[in-house]
XYZ file of C-alpha atoms in Angstrom:
419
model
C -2.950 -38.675 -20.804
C -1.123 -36.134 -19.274
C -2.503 -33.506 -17.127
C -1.830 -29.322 -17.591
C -2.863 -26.384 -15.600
C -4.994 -23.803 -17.212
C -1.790 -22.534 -18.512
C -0.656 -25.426 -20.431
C 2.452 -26.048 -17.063
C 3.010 -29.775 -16.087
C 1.657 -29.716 -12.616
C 5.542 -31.601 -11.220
C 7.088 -28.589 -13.019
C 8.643 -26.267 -10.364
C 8.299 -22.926 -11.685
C 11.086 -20.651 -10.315
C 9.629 -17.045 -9.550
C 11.881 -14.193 -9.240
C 10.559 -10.535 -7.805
C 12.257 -7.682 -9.051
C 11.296 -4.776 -6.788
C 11.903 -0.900 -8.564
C 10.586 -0.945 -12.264
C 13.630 1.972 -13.632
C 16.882 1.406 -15.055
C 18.078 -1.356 -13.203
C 14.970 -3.402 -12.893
C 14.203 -3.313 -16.240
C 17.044 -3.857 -17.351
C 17.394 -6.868 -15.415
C 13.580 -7.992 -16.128
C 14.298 -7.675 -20.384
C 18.011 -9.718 -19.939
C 16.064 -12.249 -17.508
C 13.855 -12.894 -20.214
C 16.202 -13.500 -22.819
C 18.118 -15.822 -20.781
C 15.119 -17.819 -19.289
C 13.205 -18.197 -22.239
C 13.859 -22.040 -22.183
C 13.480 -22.762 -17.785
C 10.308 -22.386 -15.700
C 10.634 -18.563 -14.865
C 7.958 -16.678 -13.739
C 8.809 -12.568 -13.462
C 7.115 -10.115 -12.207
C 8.294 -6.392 -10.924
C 6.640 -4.538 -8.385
C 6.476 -1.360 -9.361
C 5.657 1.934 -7.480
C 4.830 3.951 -10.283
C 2.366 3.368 -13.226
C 4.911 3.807 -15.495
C 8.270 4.038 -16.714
C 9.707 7.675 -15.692
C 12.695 8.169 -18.044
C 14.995 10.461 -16.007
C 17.335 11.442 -18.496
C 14.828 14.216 -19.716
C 13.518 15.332 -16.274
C 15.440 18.438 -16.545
C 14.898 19.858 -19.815
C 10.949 18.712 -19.030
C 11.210 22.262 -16.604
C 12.499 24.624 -19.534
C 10.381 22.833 -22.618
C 6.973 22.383 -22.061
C 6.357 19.553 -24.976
C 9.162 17.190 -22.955
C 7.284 16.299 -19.599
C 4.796 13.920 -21.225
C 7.082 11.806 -23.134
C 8.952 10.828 -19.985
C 6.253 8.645 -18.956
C 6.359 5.106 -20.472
C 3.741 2.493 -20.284
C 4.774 -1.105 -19.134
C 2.224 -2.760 -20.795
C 4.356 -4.181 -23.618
C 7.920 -4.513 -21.557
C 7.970 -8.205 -22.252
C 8.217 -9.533 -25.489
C 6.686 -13.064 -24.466
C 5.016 -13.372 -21.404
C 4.998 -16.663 -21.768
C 3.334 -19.494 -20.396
C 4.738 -18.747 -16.632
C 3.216 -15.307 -16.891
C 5.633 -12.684 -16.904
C 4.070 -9.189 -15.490
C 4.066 -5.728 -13.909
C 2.275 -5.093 -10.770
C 1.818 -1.338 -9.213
C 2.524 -1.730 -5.604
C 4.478 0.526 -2.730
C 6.872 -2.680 -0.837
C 5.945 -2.379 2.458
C 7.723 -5.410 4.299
C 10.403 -8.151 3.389
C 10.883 -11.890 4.843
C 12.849 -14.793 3.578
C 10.196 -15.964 0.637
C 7.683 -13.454 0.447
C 7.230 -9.689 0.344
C 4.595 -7.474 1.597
C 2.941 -4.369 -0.527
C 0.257 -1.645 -0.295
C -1.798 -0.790 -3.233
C -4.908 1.830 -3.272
C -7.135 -0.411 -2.877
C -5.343 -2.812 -0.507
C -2.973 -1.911 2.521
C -1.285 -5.533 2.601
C -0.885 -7.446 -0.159
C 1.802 -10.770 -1.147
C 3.829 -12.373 -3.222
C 5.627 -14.942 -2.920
C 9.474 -15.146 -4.139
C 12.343 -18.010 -4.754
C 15.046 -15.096 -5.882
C 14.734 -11.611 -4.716
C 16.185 -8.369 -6.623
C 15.269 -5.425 -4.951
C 16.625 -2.207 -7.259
C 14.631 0.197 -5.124
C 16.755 3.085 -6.199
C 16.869 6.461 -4.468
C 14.985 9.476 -3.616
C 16.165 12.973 -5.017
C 14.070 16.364 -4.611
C 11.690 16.822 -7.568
C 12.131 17.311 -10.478
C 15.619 16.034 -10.695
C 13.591 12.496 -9.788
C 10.302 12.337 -9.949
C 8.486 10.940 -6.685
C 5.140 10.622 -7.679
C 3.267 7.529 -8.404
C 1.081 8.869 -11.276
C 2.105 10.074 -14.785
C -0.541 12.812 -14.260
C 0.767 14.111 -11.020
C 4.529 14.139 -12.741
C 3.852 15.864 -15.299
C 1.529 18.143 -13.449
C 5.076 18.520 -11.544
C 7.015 19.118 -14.142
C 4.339 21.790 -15.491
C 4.237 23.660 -12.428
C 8.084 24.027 -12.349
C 8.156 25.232 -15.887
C 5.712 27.944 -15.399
C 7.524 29.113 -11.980
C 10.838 29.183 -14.157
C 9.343 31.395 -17.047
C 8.024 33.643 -14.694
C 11.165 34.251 -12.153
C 13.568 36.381 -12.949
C 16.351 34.979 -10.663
C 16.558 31.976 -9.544
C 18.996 30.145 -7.125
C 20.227 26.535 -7.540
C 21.563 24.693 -4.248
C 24.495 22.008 -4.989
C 26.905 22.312 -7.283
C 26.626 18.058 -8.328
C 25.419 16.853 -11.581
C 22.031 17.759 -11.321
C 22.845 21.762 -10.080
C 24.897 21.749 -13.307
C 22.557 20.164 -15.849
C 19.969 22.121 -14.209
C 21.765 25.573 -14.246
C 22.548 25.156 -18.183
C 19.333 24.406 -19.291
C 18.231 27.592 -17.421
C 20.791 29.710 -18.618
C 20.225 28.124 -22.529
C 16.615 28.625 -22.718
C 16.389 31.979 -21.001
C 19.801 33.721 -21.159
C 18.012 36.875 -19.862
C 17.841 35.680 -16.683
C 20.248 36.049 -13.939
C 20.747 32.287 -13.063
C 22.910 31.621 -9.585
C 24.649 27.997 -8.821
C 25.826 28.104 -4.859
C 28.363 25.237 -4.119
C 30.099 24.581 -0.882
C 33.236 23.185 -2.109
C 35.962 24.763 -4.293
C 35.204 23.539 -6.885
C 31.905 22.119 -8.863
C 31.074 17.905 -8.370
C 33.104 15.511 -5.720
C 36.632 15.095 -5.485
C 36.520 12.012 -7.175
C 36.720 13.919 -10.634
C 39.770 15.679 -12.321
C 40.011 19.219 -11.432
C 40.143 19.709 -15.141
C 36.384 18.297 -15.435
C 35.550 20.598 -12.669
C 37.097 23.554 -13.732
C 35.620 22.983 -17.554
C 32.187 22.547 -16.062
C 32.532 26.204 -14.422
C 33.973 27.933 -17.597
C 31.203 26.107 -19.404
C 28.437 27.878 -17.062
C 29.788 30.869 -16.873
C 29.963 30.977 -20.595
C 26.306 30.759 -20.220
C 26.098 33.434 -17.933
C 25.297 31.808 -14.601
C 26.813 32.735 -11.156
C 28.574 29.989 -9.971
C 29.554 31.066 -6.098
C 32.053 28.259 -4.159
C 32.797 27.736 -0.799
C 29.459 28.726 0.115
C 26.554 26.421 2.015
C 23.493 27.689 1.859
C 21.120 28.058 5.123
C 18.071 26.264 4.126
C 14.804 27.482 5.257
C 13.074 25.439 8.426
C 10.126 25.022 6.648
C 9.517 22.247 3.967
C 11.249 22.089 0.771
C 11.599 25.564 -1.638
C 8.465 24.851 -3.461
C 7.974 26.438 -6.525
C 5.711 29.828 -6.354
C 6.726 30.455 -2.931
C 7.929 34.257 -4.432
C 11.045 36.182 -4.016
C 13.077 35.110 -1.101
C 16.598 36.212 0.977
C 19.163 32.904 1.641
C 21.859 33.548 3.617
C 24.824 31.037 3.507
C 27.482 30.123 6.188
C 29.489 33.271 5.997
C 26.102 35.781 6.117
C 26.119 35.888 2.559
C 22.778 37.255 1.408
C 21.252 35.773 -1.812
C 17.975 36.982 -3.200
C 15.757 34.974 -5.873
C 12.371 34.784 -6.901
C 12.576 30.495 -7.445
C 14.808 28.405 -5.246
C 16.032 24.331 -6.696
C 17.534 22.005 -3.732
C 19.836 19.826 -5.860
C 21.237 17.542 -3.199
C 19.923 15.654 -0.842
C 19.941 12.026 -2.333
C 19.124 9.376 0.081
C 18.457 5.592 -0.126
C 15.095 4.080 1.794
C 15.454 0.433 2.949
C 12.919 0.394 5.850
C 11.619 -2.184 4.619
C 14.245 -4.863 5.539
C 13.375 -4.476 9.240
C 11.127 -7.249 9.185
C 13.900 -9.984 7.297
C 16.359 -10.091 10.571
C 16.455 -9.469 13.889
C 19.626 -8.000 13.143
C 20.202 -5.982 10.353
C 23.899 -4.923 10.734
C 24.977 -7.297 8.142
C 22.244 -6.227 5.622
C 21.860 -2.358 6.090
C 24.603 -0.049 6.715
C 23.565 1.994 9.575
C 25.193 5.386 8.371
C 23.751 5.170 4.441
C 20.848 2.903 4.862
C 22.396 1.090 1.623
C 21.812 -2.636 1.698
C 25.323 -4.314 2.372
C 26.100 -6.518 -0.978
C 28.615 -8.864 -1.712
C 30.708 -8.145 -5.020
C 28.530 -11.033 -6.441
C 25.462 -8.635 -5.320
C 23.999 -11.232 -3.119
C 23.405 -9.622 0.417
C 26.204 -10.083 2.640
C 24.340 -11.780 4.926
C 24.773 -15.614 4.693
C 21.322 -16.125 5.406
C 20.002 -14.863 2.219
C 21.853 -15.778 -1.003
C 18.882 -16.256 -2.764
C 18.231 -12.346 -2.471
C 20.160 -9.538 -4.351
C 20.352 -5.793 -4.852
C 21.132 -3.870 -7.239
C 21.957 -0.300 -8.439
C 21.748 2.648 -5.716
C 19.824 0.914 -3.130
C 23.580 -1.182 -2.199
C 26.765 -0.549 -0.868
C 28.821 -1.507 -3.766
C 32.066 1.178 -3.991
C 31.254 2.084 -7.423
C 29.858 5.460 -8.625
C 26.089 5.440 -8.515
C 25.080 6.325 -11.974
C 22.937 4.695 -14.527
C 25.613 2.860 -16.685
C 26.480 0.755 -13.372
C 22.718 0.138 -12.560
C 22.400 -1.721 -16.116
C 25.665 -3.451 -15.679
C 25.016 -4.804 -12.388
C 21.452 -5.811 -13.371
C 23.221 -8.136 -16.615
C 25.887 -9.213 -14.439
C 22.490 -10.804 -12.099
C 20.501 -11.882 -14.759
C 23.943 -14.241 -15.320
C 24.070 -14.796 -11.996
C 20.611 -16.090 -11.933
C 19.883 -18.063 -14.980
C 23.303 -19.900 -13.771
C 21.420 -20.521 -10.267
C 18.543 -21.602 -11.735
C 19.810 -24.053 -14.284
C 21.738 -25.806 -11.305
C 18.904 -26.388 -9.056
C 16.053 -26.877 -12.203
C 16.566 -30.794 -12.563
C 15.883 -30.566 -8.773
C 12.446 -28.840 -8.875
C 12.457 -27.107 -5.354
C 13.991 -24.408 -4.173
C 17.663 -25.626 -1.628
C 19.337 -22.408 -0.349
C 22.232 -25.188 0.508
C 22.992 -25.383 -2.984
C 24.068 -22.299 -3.418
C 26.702 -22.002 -1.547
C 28.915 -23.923 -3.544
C 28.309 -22.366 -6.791
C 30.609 -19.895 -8.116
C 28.773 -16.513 -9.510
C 30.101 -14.009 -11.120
C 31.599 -10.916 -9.587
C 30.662 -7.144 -10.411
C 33.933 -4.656 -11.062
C 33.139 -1.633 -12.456
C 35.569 -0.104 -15.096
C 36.675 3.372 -14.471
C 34.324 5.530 -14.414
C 32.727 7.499 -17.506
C 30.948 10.916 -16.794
C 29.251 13.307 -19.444
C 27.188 16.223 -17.792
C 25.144 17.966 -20.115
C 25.117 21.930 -19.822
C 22.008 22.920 -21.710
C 21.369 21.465 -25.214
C 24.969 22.187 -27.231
C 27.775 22.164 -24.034
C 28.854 19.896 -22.134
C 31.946 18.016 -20.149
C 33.074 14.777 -20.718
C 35.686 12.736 -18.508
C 36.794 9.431 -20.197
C 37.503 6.144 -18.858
C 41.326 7.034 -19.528
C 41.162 10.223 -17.541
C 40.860 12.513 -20.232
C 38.530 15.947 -20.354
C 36.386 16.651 -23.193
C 34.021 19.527 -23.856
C 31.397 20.284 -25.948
C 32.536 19.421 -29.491
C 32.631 15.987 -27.588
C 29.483 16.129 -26.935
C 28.286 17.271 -29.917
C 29.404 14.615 -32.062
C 29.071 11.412 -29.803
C 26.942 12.315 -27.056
C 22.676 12.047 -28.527
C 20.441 14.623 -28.107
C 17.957 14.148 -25.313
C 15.221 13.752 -27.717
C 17.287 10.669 -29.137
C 17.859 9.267 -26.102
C 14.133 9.694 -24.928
C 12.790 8.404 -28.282
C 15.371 5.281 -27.669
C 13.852 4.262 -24.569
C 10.421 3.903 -26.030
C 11.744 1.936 -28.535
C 13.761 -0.169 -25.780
C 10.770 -1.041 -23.914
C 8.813 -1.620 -26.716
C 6.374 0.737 -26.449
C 4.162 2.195 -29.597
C 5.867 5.303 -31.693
C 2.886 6.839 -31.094
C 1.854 5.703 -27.300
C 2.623 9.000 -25.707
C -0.876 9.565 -26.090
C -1.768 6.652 -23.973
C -2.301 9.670 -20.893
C -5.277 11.457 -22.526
C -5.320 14.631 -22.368
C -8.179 15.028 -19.576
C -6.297 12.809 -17.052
């Protein structure tokens, strides 16, 4: 007769268990293709998560102008897998506190250090952006509260001053400027022209005539002097900025919309030294074009999306690309070594993974619900009939998630109303 654990596993099975650290784009992308791939090996996945749920960032900006959008971001994990399986695929809420070779440390709320225990490491830890561009709270409650109190600051300020001319000082300017064209909306950017350098000047340039159709102020060549104290928290009242030059700019609500940055703390504890893992200037983990960190020490560990130093343009479409191009990577790693049934770093070396090269790059900004600027993978500018017939509507695209992650029709409801 042959013995089984409790969950039905041969006890000389070696079950392989891979840790996906971040629970948004890329990590869930990665954990659904991981599935699909690994249905038939002995995978065990789990994602540590920071956040009780999925935040959708795609809608965090129109969330500020309608007040029926905020709630909807917020996606429950509890049906992310189709099949948990017999290895136990899950989701665990957890801040990562500490990494080493085979096992992670992480806080919860009821625990300050907590483990588990890893044979392949993804960490797609993402970055930080000021609220509400990305929402850094750990609670659907407290984002949406967020997103609430932002709303009602916008409805009730007359002028109000956006700081960065990237993506999100664009996106956030037209949906401003769409919902309440009677106010006197004011985009500062200290460059000549709107986004980086690494666009067309004809993207640029559309973007501008594109606000300024809308009626906002778009002022170049200006840096704003940002206040010593914390942040420009919403309700703070009607304010005087002064930029560079001793420009005076006066507003009643104030949006910082730069000031990404990438956290990797955490990595102090995997190496004495860190120079090949962390670039000291970024903080991004270094990442060979297979993904794997640089450092030959750790093939057996990955990252993926913003939190590495891979040259190509941080934006969602790479994060899910890189994440399939690991899942590969890691099924292909794991059905070398599985007749083996223990984990032998040495065998990695020889195998051959595959490589991420991003295509050109494809950028759509939206500029309030019906404009928008397009540049293709060829180079070409498109504006908003583009985007009206190809681009979905944000409700689309937020409904589409839900559906991707195979959450209820209906489960927006699953944050009652008291909470």
């Amino acid at each position: 007769m042959s013995v089984m654990s409790a969950a039905g596993i041969p006890p000389s099975t070696k079950v392989y268990n891979i840790l996906i650290v971040g629970g948004s784009k890329a990590g869930v992308t990665l954990a659904m293709e991981l599935e699909r791939l690994t249905a038939h090996l002995p995978v065990r996945i789990t994602i540590l998560e920071k956040r009780e749920a999925y935040f959708h960032t795609v809608g965090a900006l129109r969330a500020v102008v309608q007040k029926n959008v905020a709630r909807k971001l917020w996606i429950p994990y509890d049906n992310l897998f189709k099949n948990n399986g017999r290895y136990g695929h899950t989701v665990i809420q957890g801040v990562l506190t500490r990494v080493f070779p085979f096992h992670v440390e992480y806080a919860t709320i009821e625990a300050p250090v907590n483990f588990l225990p890893f044979d392949y490491l993804v960490l797609a830890t993402g970055s930080t952006y000021p609220d509400p561009a990305k929402m850094n709270s750990f609670t659907a409650a407290q984002g949406i509260e967020i997103s609430l109190l932002y709303y009602q600051s916008i409805r009730e300020a007359a002028r109000v001053l956006l700081i960065g001319g990237g993506p999100v000082g664009v996106e956030l300017a037209g949906e401003i400027a769409t919902e309440y064209p009677e106010k006197r909306v004011i985009l500062v950017h200290n460059q000549s022209k709107l986004f980086l350098d690494d666009y067309k000047d004809s993207f640029r340039d559309r973007a501008r005539e594109e606000l300024e159709a809308l009626g906002v102020q778009v002022i170049l060549n200006e840096k704003v002097i940002l206040p010593e104290e914390k942040g420009l928290e919403p309700g703070y009242g009607t304010r005087i900025l002064r930029t560079a030059s001793g420009r005076a700019i006066e507003s009643d609500l104030q949006f910082c919309c730069t000031g990404i940055s990438v956290d990797t703390h955490f990595m102090q504890s995997l190496a004495d030294n860190l120079v090949q893992i962390v670039d000291p200037n970024t903080n991004h983990l270094r990442v060979r074009l297979t993904l794997q960190l640089r450092d030959p020490r750790f093939p057996h560990i990955f990252a993926i999306g913003d939190v590495n130093d891979h040259p190509c343009f941080k934006l969602a479409v790479h994060a899910a690309a890189q994440a399939r191009v690991t899942a590969r990577n890691l099924k292909h790693l794991i059905e070398h070594d599985v007749s083996h049934q223990r984990r032998d770093l040495a065998r990695m070396a020889p195998l051959r993974l595959e490589e991420y090269r991003d295509k050109a790059n494809l950028m759509t900004v939206s500029i309030g619900r019906h404009r928008g600027v397009t540049q293709s993978r060829f180079g070409l500018v498109f504006g908003n009939w583009y985007s009206r017939i190809f681009k979905p509507t944000k409700a689309t695209v937020v409904d589409t998630r839900w559906k991707d992650l195979h959450a209820a029709k209906d489960a927006a409801n699953w944050l009652s109303e008291d909470n």
